[in-house]
Tab-separated table of C-alpha atoms in Angstrom:
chain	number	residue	atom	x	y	z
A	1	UNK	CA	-41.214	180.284	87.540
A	2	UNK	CA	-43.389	177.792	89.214
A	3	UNK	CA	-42.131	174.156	88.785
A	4	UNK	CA	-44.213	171.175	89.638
A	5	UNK	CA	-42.677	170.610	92.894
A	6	UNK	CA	-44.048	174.129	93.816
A	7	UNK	CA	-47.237	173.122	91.850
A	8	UNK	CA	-47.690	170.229	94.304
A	9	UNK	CA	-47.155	172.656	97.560
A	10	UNK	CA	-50.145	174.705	96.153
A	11	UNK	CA	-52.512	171.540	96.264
A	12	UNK	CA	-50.977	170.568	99.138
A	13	UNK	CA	-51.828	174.065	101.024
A	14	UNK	CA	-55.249	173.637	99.218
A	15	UNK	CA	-55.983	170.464	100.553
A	16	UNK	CA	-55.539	171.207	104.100
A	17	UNK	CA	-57.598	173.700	103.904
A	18	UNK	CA	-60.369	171.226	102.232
A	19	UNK	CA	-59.409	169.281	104.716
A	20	UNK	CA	-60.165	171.924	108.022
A	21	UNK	CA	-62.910	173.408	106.514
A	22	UNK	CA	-67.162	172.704	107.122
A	23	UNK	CA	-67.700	173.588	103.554
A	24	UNK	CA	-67.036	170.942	101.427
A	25	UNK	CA	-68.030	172.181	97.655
A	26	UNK	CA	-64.768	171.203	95.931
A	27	UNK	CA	-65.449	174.357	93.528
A	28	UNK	CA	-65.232	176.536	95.809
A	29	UNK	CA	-61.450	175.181	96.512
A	30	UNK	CA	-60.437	174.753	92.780
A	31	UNK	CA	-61.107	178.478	92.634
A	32	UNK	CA	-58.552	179.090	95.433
A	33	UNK	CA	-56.125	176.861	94.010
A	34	UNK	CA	-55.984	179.151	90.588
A	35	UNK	CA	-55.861	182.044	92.434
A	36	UNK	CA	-53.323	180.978	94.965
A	37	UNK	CA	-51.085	180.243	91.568
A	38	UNK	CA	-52.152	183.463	90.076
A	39	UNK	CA	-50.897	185.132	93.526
A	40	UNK	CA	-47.328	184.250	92.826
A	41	UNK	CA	-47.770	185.907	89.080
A	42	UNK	CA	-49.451	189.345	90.906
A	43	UNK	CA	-46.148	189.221	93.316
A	44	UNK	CA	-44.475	189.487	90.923
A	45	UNK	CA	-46.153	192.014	88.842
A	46	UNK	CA	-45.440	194.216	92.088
A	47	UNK	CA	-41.743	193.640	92.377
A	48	UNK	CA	-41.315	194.761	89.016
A	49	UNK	CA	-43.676	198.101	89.526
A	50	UNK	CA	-41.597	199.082	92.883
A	51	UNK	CA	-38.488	199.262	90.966
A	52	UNK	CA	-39.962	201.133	88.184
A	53	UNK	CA	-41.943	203.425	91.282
A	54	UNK	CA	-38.405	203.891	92.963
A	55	UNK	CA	-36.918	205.123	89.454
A	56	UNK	CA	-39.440	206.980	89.247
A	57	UNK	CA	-38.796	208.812	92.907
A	58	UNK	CA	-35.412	210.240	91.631
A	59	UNK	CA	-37.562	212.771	89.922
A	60	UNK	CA	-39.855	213.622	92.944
A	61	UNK	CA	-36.298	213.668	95.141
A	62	UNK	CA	-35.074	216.146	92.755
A	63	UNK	CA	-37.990	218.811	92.755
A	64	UNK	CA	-37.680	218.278	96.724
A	65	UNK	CA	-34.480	219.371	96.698
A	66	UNK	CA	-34.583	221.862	94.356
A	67	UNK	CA	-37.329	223.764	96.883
A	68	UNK	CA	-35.097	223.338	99.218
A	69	UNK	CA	-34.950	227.063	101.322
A	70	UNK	CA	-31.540	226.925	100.875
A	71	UNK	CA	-30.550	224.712	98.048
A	72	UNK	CA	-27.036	223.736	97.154
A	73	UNK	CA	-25.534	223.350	93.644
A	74	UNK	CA	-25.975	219.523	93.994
A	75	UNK	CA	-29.451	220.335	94.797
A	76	UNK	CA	-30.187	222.219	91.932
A	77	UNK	CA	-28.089	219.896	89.919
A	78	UNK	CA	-28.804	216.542	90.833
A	79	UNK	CA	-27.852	213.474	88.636
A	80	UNK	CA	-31.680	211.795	87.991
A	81	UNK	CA	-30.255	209.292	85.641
A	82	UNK	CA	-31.633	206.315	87.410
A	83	UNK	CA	-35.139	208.240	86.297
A	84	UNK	CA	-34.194	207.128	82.817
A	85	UNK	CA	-32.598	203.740	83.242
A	86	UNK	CA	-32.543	202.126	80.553
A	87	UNK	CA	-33.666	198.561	81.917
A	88	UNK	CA	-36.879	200.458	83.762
A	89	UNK	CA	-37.223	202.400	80.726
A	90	UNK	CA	-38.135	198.954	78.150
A	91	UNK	CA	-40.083	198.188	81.363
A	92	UNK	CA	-42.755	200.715	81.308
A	93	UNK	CA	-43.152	200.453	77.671
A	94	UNK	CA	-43.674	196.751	77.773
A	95	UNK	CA	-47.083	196.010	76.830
A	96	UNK	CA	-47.694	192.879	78.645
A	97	UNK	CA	-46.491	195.009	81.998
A	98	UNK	CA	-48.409	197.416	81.550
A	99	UNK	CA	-51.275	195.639	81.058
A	100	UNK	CA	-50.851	193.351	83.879
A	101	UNK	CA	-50.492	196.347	85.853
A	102	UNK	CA	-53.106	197.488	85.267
A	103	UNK	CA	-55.249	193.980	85.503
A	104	UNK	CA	-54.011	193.729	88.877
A	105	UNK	CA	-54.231	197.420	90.118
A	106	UNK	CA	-51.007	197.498	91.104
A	107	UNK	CA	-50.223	200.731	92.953
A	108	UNK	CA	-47.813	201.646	95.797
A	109	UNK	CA	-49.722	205.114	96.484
A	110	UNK	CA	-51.248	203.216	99.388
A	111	UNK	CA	-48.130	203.372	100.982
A	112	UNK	CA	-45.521	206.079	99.598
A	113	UNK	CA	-43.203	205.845	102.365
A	114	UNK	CA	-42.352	202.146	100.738
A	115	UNK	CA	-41.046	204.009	97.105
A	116	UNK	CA	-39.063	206.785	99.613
A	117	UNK	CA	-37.848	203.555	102.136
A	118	UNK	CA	-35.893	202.297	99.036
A	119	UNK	CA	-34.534	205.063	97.471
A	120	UNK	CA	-33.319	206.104	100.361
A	121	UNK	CA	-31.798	202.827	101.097
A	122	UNK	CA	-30.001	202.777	97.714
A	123	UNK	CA	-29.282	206.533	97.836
A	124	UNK	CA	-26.195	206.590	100.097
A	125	UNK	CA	-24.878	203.162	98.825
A	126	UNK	CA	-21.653	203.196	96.660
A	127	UNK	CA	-23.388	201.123	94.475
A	128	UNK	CA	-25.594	203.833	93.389
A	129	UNK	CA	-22.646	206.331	93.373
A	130	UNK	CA	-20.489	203.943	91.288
A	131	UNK	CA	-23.901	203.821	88.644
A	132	UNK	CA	-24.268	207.630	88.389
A	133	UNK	CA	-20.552	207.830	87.366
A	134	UNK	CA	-20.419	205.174	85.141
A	135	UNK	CA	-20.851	206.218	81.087
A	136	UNK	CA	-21.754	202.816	79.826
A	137	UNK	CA	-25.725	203.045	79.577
A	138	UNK	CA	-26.154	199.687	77.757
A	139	UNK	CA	-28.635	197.219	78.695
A	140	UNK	CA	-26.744	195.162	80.391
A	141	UNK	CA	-25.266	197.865	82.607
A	142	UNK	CA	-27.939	199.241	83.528
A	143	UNK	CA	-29.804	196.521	84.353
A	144	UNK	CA	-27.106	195.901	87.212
A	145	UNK	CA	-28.564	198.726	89.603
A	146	UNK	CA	-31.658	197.427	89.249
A	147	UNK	CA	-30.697	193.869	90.437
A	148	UNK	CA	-29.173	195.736	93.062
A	149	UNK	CA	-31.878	197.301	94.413
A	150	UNK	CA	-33.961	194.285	94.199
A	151	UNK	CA	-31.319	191.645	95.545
A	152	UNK	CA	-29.849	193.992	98.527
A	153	UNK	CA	-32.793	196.434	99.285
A	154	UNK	CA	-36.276	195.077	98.197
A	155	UNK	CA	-35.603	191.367	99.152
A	156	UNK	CA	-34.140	192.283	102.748
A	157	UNK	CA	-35.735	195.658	104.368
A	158	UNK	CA	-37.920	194.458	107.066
A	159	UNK	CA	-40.666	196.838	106.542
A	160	UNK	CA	-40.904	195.985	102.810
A	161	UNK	CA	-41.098	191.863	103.303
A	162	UNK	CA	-43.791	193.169	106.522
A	163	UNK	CA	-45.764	194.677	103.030
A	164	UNK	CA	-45.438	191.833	100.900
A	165	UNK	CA	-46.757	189.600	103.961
A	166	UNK	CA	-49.636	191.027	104.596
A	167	UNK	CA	-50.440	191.729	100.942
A	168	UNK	CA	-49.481	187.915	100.003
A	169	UNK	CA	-50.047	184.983	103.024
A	170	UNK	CA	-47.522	182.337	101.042
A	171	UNK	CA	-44.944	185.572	100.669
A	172	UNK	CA	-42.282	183.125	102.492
A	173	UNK	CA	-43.314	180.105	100.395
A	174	UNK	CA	-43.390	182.064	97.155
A	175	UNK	CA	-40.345	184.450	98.007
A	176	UNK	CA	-38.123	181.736	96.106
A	177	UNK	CA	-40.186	182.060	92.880
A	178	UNK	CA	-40.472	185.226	93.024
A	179	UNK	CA	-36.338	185.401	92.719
A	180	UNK	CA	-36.352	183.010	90.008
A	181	UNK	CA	-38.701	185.353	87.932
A	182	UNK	CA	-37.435	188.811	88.185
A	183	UNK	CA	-33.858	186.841	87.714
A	184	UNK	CA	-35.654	185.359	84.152
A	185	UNK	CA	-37.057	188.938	83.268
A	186	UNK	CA	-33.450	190.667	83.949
A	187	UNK	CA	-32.214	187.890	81.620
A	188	UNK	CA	-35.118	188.255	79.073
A	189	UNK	CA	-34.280	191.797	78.445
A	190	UNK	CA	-31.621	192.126	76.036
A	191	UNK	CA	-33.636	194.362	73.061
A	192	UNK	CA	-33.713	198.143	72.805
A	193	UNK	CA	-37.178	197.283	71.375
A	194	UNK	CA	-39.276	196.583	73.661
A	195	UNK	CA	-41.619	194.405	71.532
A	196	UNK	CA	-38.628	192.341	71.673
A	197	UNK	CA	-38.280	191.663	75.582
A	198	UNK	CA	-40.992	188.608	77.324
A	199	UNK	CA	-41.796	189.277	81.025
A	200	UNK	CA	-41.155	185.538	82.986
A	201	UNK	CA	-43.742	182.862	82.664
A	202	UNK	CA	-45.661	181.569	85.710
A	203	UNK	CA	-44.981	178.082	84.365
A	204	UNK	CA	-43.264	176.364	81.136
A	205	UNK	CA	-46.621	175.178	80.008
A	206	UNK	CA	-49.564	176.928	82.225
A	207	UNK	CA	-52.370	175.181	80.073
A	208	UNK	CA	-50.642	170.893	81.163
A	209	UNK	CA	-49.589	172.971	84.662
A	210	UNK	CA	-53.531	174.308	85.331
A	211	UNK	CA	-54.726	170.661	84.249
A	212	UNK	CA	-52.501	169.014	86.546
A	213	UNK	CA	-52.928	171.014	89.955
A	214	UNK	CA	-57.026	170.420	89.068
A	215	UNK	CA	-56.858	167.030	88.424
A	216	UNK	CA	-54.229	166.304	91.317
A	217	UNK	CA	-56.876	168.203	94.086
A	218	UNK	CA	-60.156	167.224	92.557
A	219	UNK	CA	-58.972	163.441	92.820
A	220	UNK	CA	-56.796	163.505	95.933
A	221	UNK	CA	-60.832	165.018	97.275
A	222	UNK	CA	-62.969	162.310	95.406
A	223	UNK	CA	-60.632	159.003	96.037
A	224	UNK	CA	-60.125	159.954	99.538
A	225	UNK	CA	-61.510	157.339	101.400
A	226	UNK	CA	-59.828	155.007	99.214
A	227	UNK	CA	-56.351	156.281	99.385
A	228	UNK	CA	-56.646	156.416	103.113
A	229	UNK	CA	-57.812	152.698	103.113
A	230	UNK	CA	-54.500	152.597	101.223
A	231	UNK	CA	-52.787	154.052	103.857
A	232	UNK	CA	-54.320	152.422	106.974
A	233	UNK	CA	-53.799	149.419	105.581
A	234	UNK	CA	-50.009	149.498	106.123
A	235	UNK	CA	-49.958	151.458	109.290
A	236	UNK	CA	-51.568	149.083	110.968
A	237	UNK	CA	-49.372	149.169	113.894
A	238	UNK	CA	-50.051	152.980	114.068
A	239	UNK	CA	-52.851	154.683	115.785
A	240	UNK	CA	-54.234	156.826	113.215
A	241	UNK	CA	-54.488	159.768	115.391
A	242	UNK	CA	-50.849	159.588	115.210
A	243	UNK	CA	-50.250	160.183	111.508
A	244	UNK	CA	-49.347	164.382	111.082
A	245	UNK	CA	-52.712	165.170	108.699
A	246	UNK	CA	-49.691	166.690	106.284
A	247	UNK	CA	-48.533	163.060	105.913
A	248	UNK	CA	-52.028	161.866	105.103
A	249	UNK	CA	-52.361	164.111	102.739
A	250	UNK	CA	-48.907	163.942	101.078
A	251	UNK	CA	-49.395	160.238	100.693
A	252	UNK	CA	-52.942	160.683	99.422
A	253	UNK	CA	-51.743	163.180	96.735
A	254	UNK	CA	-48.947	160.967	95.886
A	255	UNK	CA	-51.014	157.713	95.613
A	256	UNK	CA	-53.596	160.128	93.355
A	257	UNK	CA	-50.044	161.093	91.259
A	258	UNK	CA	-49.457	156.800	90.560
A	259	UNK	CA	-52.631	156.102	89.860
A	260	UNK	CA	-53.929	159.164	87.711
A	261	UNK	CA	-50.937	160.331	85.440
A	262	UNK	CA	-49.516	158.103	83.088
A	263	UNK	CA	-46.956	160.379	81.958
A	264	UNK	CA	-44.998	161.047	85.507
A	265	UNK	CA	-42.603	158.217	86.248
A	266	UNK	CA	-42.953	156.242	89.536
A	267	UNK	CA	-39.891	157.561	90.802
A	268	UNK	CA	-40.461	161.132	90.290
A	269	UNK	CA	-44.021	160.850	92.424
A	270	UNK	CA	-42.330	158.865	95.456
A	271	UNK	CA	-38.857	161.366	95.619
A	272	UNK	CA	-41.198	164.849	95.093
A	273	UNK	CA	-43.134	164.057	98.017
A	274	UNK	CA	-40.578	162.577	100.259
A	275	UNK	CA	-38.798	166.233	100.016
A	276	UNK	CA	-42.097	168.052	100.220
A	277	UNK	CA	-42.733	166.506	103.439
A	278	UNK	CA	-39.099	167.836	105.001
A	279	UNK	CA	-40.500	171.191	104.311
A	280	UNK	CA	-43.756	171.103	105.509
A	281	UNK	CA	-44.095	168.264	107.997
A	282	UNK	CA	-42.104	167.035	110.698
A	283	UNK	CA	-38.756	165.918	111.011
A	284	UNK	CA	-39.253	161.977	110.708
A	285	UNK	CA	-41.887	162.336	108.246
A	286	UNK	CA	-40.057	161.723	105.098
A	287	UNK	CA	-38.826	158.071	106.089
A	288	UNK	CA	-42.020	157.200	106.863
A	289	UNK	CA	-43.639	158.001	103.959
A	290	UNK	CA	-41.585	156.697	101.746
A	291	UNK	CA	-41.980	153.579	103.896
A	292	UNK	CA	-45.703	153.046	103.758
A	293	UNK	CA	-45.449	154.342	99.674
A	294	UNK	CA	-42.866	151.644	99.289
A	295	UNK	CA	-45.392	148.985	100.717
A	296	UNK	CA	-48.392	150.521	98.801
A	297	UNK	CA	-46.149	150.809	95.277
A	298	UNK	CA	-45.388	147.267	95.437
A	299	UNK	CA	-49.448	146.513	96.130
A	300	UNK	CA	-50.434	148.716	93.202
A	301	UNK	CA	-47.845	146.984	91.135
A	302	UNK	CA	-48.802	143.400	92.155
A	303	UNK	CA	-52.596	144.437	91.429
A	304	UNK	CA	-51.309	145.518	87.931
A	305	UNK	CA	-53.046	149.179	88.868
A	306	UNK	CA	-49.837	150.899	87.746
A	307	UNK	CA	-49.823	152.224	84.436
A	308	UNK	CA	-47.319	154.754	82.803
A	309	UNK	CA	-46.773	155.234	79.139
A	310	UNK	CA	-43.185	155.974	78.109
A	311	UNK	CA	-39.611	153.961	78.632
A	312	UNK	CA	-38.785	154.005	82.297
A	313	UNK	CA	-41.779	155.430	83.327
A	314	UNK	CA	-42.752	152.378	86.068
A	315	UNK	CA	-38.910	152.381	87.587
């Protein structure tokens, strides 16, 4: 699921396009901050439906083989038990799936060869061999081939990360959430009922979460010019054509964090962005951001403009 560090990359990413962009209605950005969230949520939506498409394919592989000219006892024989896993099985009779499948339109007809890539893929692995031999058909083993498939196949063909690239443009950015929710769903499903098994949340608490990313854009956009005074005021010595635009902005969002939200300890706003900004900006960025938020903490503090509620909370 999406954490706030993640959460903070969003605005981030929203922000620079604000930033680049001749239209300034802040609206028109909030909407593309949702929907960039809601993007990672649709990913994974899909992840789930190409497994359950690629079970589904065992069946289609059969009849193929079956009309075979010549077909051999295997062919007219073949073990289609993956068709009925038991894991894929609770899947397409989860109700929130489904209808999130359908909300989405989630479909991999516009490119079959994708379903035929995989099975393929997992068809000649002894993996797959070991999992039509095997007799245990409990949840948890059966959930194992479809890990499998997602972990070994899905995660590293070429052609299918080219698909998820040009159907999602933060696919490399979201690929590690994406992980961390099929991982939560595998674990979720433990219940032959499947009224009993939860698909992964986008976030522990999407209604604080969508509050947060708004209020952290809409004020990193409306305090601007003040948190850059902020900023100039201790790179002094610095030409501001100098300062990366991804460091302006980091610091801006993180002097919007210590001003605007009493609940999140100093600490936690200074050390989120300091890591952000090995990710996404360049290589001496972090050190000196956290030197010009050092300087403009201890301002802010002096001025009394800090104000957390909660033990600890100003450390």
């Amino acid at each position: 699921m999406l954490n706030r560090r993640h959460l903070r990359v969003k605005v981030l990413q929203t922000l620079y396009a604000y930033q680049l962009s001749e239209d300034k209605q802040v609206s028109i950005f909030e909407k593309a901050l949702l929907k960039s969230v809601d993007q990672v949520y649709e990913m994974y939506i899909w992840a789930l439906n190409l497994l359950d498409e690629v079970s589904d394919y065992v069946r289609i592989d059969a009849e193929e083989r079956a009309n075979k000219f010549l077909p051999s006892a295997d062919d007219l024989s073949p073990n289609t038990r993956l068709h009925n896993n038991t894991f894929i099985e609770l899947l397409r009779h989860n109700e929130k799936y489904k209808a999130d499948v359908k909300r989405y339109k989630v479909a991999w007809s516009f490119d079959p060869e994708i379903v035929r890539l995989v099975f393929l893929q997992l068809k000649d692995t002894e993996a797959y061999a070991a999992y039509l031999n095997q007799d245990d058909r409990s949840i948890g083993a059966e959930k194992e081939i479809a890990k499998y498939v997602f972990k070994k196949i899905i995660l590293k063909a070429p052609a299918i990360e080219q698909v998820f690239e040009e159907k999602f443009i933060n696919w490399q950015v979201d690929k590690e959430v994406l992980q961390a929710m099929v991982a939560k769903t595998f674990k979720n499903f433990t219940s032959e009922d499947p009224g009993q098994n939860h698909l992964a949340e986008l976030t522990p608490n999407w209604q604080e979460d969508r509050q947060f990313i708004i209020d952290l854009l809409t004020h990193s956009i409306r305090f601007a010019d003040e948190y850059q005074q902020l900023v100039a005021t201790k790179t002094k010595n610095w030409e501001a054509d100098r300062i990366a635009l991804l460091d302006n902005l980091l610091m801006r969002m993180a002097i919007c964090e210590l001003l605007n939200f009493p609940t999140i300890p100093v600490k936690v706003t200074i050390n989120e962005y300091i890591e952000i900004s090995k990710v996404f900006s360049t290589a001496k960025s972090n050190t000196f951001i956290n030197g010009v938020l050092d300087k403009i903490l201890n301002e802010l503090q002096t001025e009394g403009r800090i104000r957390k509620h909660g033990r600890g909370l100003v450390q």
